[in-house]
């Protein structure tokens, strides 16, 4: 969040989204870890978790790349 703040590309009110999601993501991590621990039993199970995790990270990267292209690039073009 601090890097975004220093960039000057977002208004202070826009940080509510990011700070709320940081808190939520921490809670999700605890819940997901508990589900994995209780449900993954075999090497195949853990391999499916690993592949799903990598796919999720790939899609998250695409999302943020798209945000950068659409939102931040447009703001940089403003006078």
mmCIF file with all atom_site columns, C-alpha atoms in Angstrom:
data_model
loop_
_atom_site.group_PDB
_atom_site.id
_atom_site.type_symbol
_atom_site.label_atom_id
_atom_site.label_alt_id
_atom_site.label_comp_id
_atom_site.label_asym_id
_atom_site.label_entity_id
_atom_site.label_seq_id
_atom_site.pdbx_PDB_ins_code
_atom_site.Cartn_x
_atom_site.Cartn_y
_atom_site.Cartn_z
_atom_site.occupancy
_atom_site.B_iso_or_equiv
_atom_site.pdbx_formal_charge
_atom_site.auth_seq_id
_atom_site.auth_comp_id
_atom_site.auth_asym_id
_atom_site.auth_atom_id
_atom_site.pdbx_PDB_model_num
ATOM 1  C CA . UNK A 1 1  ? 0.000   0.000   0.000   1.00 0.00 ? 1  UNK A CA 1
ATOM 2  C CA . UNK A 1 2  ? 2.816   2.399   0.794   1.00 0.00 ? 2  UNK A CA 1
ATOM 3  C CA . UNK A 1 3  ? 4.276   1.993   -2.707  1.00 0.00 ? 3  UNK A CA 1
ATOM 4  C CA . UNK A 1 4  ? 0.913   2.868   -4.229  1.00 0.00 ? 4  UNK A CA 1
ATOM 5  C CA . UNK A 1 5  ? 0.597   5.836   -1.904  1.00 0.00 ? 5  UNK A CA 1
ATOM 6  C CA . UNK A 1 6  ? 4.056   7.135   -2.858  1.00 0.00 ? 6  UNK A CA 1
ATOM 7  C CA . UNK A 1 7  ? 3.228   6.791   -6.571  1.00 0.00 ? 7  UNK A CA 1
ATOM 8  C CA . UNK A 1 8  ? 0.667   9.585   -6.279  1.00 0.00 ? 8  UNK A CA 1
ATOM 9  C CA . UNK A 1 9  ? -1.589  7.803   -8.779  1.00 0.00 ? 9  UNK A CA 1
ATOM 10 C CA . UNK A 1 10 ? -4.463  7.196   -6.379  1.00 0.00 ? 10 UNK A CA 1
ATOM 11 C CA . UNK A 1 11 ? -6.523  9.454   -4.176  1.00 0.00 ? 11 UNK A CA 1
ATOM 12 C CA . UNK A 1 12 ? -6.377  8.758   -0.437  1.00 0.00 ? 12 UNK A CA 1
ATOM 13 C CA . UNK A 1 13 ? -9.987  7.496   -0.488  1.00 0.00 ? 13 UNK A CA 1
ATOM 14 C CA . UNK A 1 14 ? -8.956  4.793   -2.980  1.00 0.00 ? 14 UNK A CA 1
ATOM 15 C CA . UNK A 1 15 ? -6.787  3.080   -0.376  1.00 0.00 ? 15 UNK A CA 1
ATOM 16 C CA . UNK A 1 16 ? -9.821  1.827   1.549   1.00 0.00 ? 16 UNK A CA 1
ATOM 17 C CA . UNK A 1 17 ? -10.164 -1.007  -0.983  1.00 0.00 ? 17 UNK A CA 1
ATOM 18 C CA . UNK A 1 18 ? -6.556  -2.100  -0.562  1.00 0.00 ? 18 UNK A CA 1
ATOM 19 C CA . UNK A 1 19 ? -6.395  -1.883  3.217   1.00 0.00 ? 19 UNK A CA 1
ATOM 20 C CA . UNK A 1 20 ? -9.697  -3.765  3.643   1.00 0.00 ? 20 UNK A CA 1
ATOM 21 C CA . UNK A 1 21 ? -8.529  -6.533  1.348   1.00 0.00 ? 21 UNK A CA 1
ATOM 22 C CA . UNK A 1 22 ? -5.208  -6.936  3.147   1.00 0.00 ? 22 UNK A CA 1
ATOM 23 C CA . UNK A 1 23 ? -7.121  -7.713  6.346   1.00 0.00 ? 23 UNK A CA 1
ATOM 24 C CA . UNK A 1 24 ? -9.511  -10.046 4.514   1.00 0.00 ? 24 UNK A CA 1
ATOM 25 C CA . UNK A 1 25 ? -6.681  -11.865 2.744   1.00 0.00 ? 25 UNK A CA 1
ATOM 26 C CA . UNK A 1 26 ? -5.027  -12.661 6.066   1.00 0.00 ? 26 UNK A CA 1
ATOM 27 C CA . UNK A 1 27 ? -8.248  -14.268 7.262   1.00 0.00 ? 27 UNK A CA 1
ATOM 28 C CA . UNK A 1 28 ? -8.627  -16.180 4.022   1.00 0.00 ? 28 UNK A CA 1
ATOM 29 C CA . UNK A 1 29 ? -5.093  -17.545 4.322   1.00 0.00 ? 29 UNK A CA 1
ATOM 30 C CA . UNK A 1 30 ? -5.862  -19.005 7.751   1.00 0.00 ? 30 UNK A CA 1
ATOM 31 C CA . UNK A 1 31 ? -9.110  -20.556 6.486   1.00 0.00 ? 31 UNK A CA 1
ATOM 32 C CA . UNK A 1 32 ? -7.534  -21.987 3.326   1.00 0.00 ? 32 UNK A CA 1
ATOM 33 C CA . UNK A 1 33 ? -4.606  -23.468 5.246   1.00 0.00 ? 33 UNK A CA 1
ATOM 34 C CA . UNK A 1 34 ? -7.063  -25.184 7.584   1.00 0.00 ? 34 UNK A CA 1
ATOM 35 C CA . UNK A 1 35 ? -9.028  -26.611 4.662   1.00 0.00 ? 35 UNK A CA 1
ATOM 36 C CA . UNK A 1 36 ? -5.872  -27.903 3.004   1.00 0.00 ? 36 UNK A CA 1
ATOM 37 C CA . UNK A 1 37 ? -4.642  -29.479 6.224   1.00 0.00 ? 37 UNK A CA 1
ATOM 38 C CA . UNK A 1 38 ? -7.959  -31.225 6.820   1.00 0.00 ? 38 UNK A CA 1
ATOM 39 C CA . UNK A 1 39 ? -8.599  -32.328 3.231   1.00 0.00 ? 39 UNK A CA 1
ATOM 40 C CA . UNK A 1 40 ? -5.289  -33.012 1.516   1.00 0.00 ? 40 UNK A CA 1
ATOM 41 C CA . UNK A 1 41 ? -4.142  -36.499 2.377   1.00 0.00 ? 41 UNK A CA 1
ATOM 42 C CA . UNK A 1 42 ? -2.102  -37.858 -0.521  1.00 0.00 ? 42 UNK A CA 1
ATOM 43 C CA . UNK A 1 43 ? 0.715   -36.663 -2.740  1.00 0.00 ? 43 UNK A CA 1
ATOM 44 C CA . UNK A 1 44 ? -1.875  -36.261 -5.504  1.00 0.00 ? 44 UNK A CA 1
ATOM 45 C CA . UNK A 1 45 ? -4.020  -34.055 -3.273  1.00 0.00 ? 45 UNK A CA 1
ATOM 46 C CA . UNK A 1 46 ? -1.075  -31.811 -2.495  1.00 0.00 ? 46 UNK A CA 1
ATOM 47 C CA . UNK A 1 47 ? -0.113  -31.666 -6.162  1.00 0.00 ? 47 UNK A CA 1
ATOM 48 C CA . UNK A 1 48 ? -3.640  -30.483 -7.045  1.00 0.00 ? 48 UNK A CA 1
ATOM 49 C CA . UNK A 1 49 ? -3.402  -27.833 -4.306  1.00 0.00 ? 49 UNK A CA 1
ATOM 50 C CA . UNK A 1 50 ? -0.023  -26.724 -5.677  1.00 0.00 ? 50 UNK A CA 1
ATOM 51 C CA . UNK A 1 51 ? -1.331  -26.473 -9.263  1.00 0.00 ? 51 UNK A CA 1
ATOM 52 C CA . UNK A 1 52 ? -4.431  -24.609 -8.111  1.00 0.00 ? 52 UNK A CA 1
ATOM 53 C CA . UNK A 1 53 ? -2.334  -22.196 -6.092  1.00 0.00 ? 53 UNK A CA 1
ATOM 54 C CA . UNK A 1 54 ? -0.061  -21.464 -9.047  1.00 0.00 ? 54 UNK A CA 1
ATOM 55 C CA . UNK A 1 55 ? -3.074  -20.938 -11.311 1.00 0.00 ? 55 UNK A CA 1
ATOM 56 C CA . UNK A 1 56 ? -4.629  -18.578 -8.780  1.00 0.00 ? 56 UNK A CA 1
ATOM 57 C CA . UNK A 1 57 ? -1.408  -16.551 -8.605  1.00 0.00 ? 57 UNK A CA 1
ATOM 58 C CA . UNK A 1 58 ? -1.216  -16.428 -12.411 1.00 0.00 ? 58 UNK A CA 1
ATOM 59 C CA . UNK A 1 59 ? -4.770  -15.080 -12.624 1.00 0.00 ? 59 UNK A CA 1
ATOM 60 C CA . UNK A 1 60 ? -4.136  -12.583 -9.843  1.00 0.00 ? 60 UNK A CA 1
ATOM 61 C CA . UNK A 1 61 ? -1.112  -11.321 -11.779 1.00 0.00 ? 61 UNK A CA 1
ATOM 62 C CA . UNK A 1 62 ? -3.230  -10.901 -14.898 1.00 0.00 ? 62 UNK A CA 1
ATOM 63 C CA . UNK A 1 63 ? -5.808  -8.960  -12.885 1.00 0.00 ? 63 UNK A CA 1
ATOM 64 C CA . UNK A 1 64 ? -3.226  -6.532  -11.496 1.00 0.00 ? 64 UNK A CA 1
ATOM 65 C CA . UNK A 1 65 ? -1.514  -6.169  -14.871 1.00 0.00 ? 65 UNK A CA 1
ATOM 66 C CA . UNK A 1 66 ? -4.888  -5.243  -16.341 1.00 0.00 ? 66 UNK A CA 1
ATOM 67 C CA . UNK A 1 67 ? -5.485  -2.716  -13.566 1.00 0.00 ? 67 UNK A CA 1
ATOM 68 C CA . UNK A 1 68 ? -2.135  -1.148  -14.254 1.00 0.00 ? 68 UNK A CA 1
ATOM 69 C CA . UNK A 1 69 ? -2.824  -0.900  -17.972 1.00 0.00 ? 69 UNK A CA 1
ATOM 70 C CA . UNK A 1 70 ? -6.375  0.434   -17.653 1.00 0.00 ? 70 UNK A CA 1
ATOM 71 C CA . UNK A 1 71 ? -6.392  2.546   -14.526 1.00 0.00 ? 71 UNK A CA 1
ATOM 72 C CA . UNK A 1 72 ? -2.903  3.688   -13.687 1.00 0.00 ? 72 UNK A CA 1
ATOM 73 C CA . UNK A 1 73 ? -1.758  4.326   -17.262 1.00 0.00 ? 73 UNK A CA 1
ATOM 74 C CA . UNK A 1 74 ? -4.869  6.461   -17.833 1.00 0.00 ? 74 UNK A CA 1
ATOM 75 C CA . UNK A 1 75 ? -4.138  8.489   -14.693 1.00 0.00 ? 75 UNK A CA 1
ATOM 76 C CA . UNK A 1 76 ? -0.539  9.060   -15.733 1.00 0.00 ? 76 UNK A CA 1
ATOM 77 C CA . UNK A 1 77 ? -1.833  10.562  -18.990 1.00 0.00 ? 77 UNK A CA 1
ATOM 78 C CA . UNK A 1 78 ? -3.846  13.205  -17.101 1.00 0.00 ? 78 UNK A CA 1
ATOM 79 C CA . UNK A 1 79 ? -2.389  16.727  -16.994 1.00 0.00 ? 79 UNK A CA 1
#
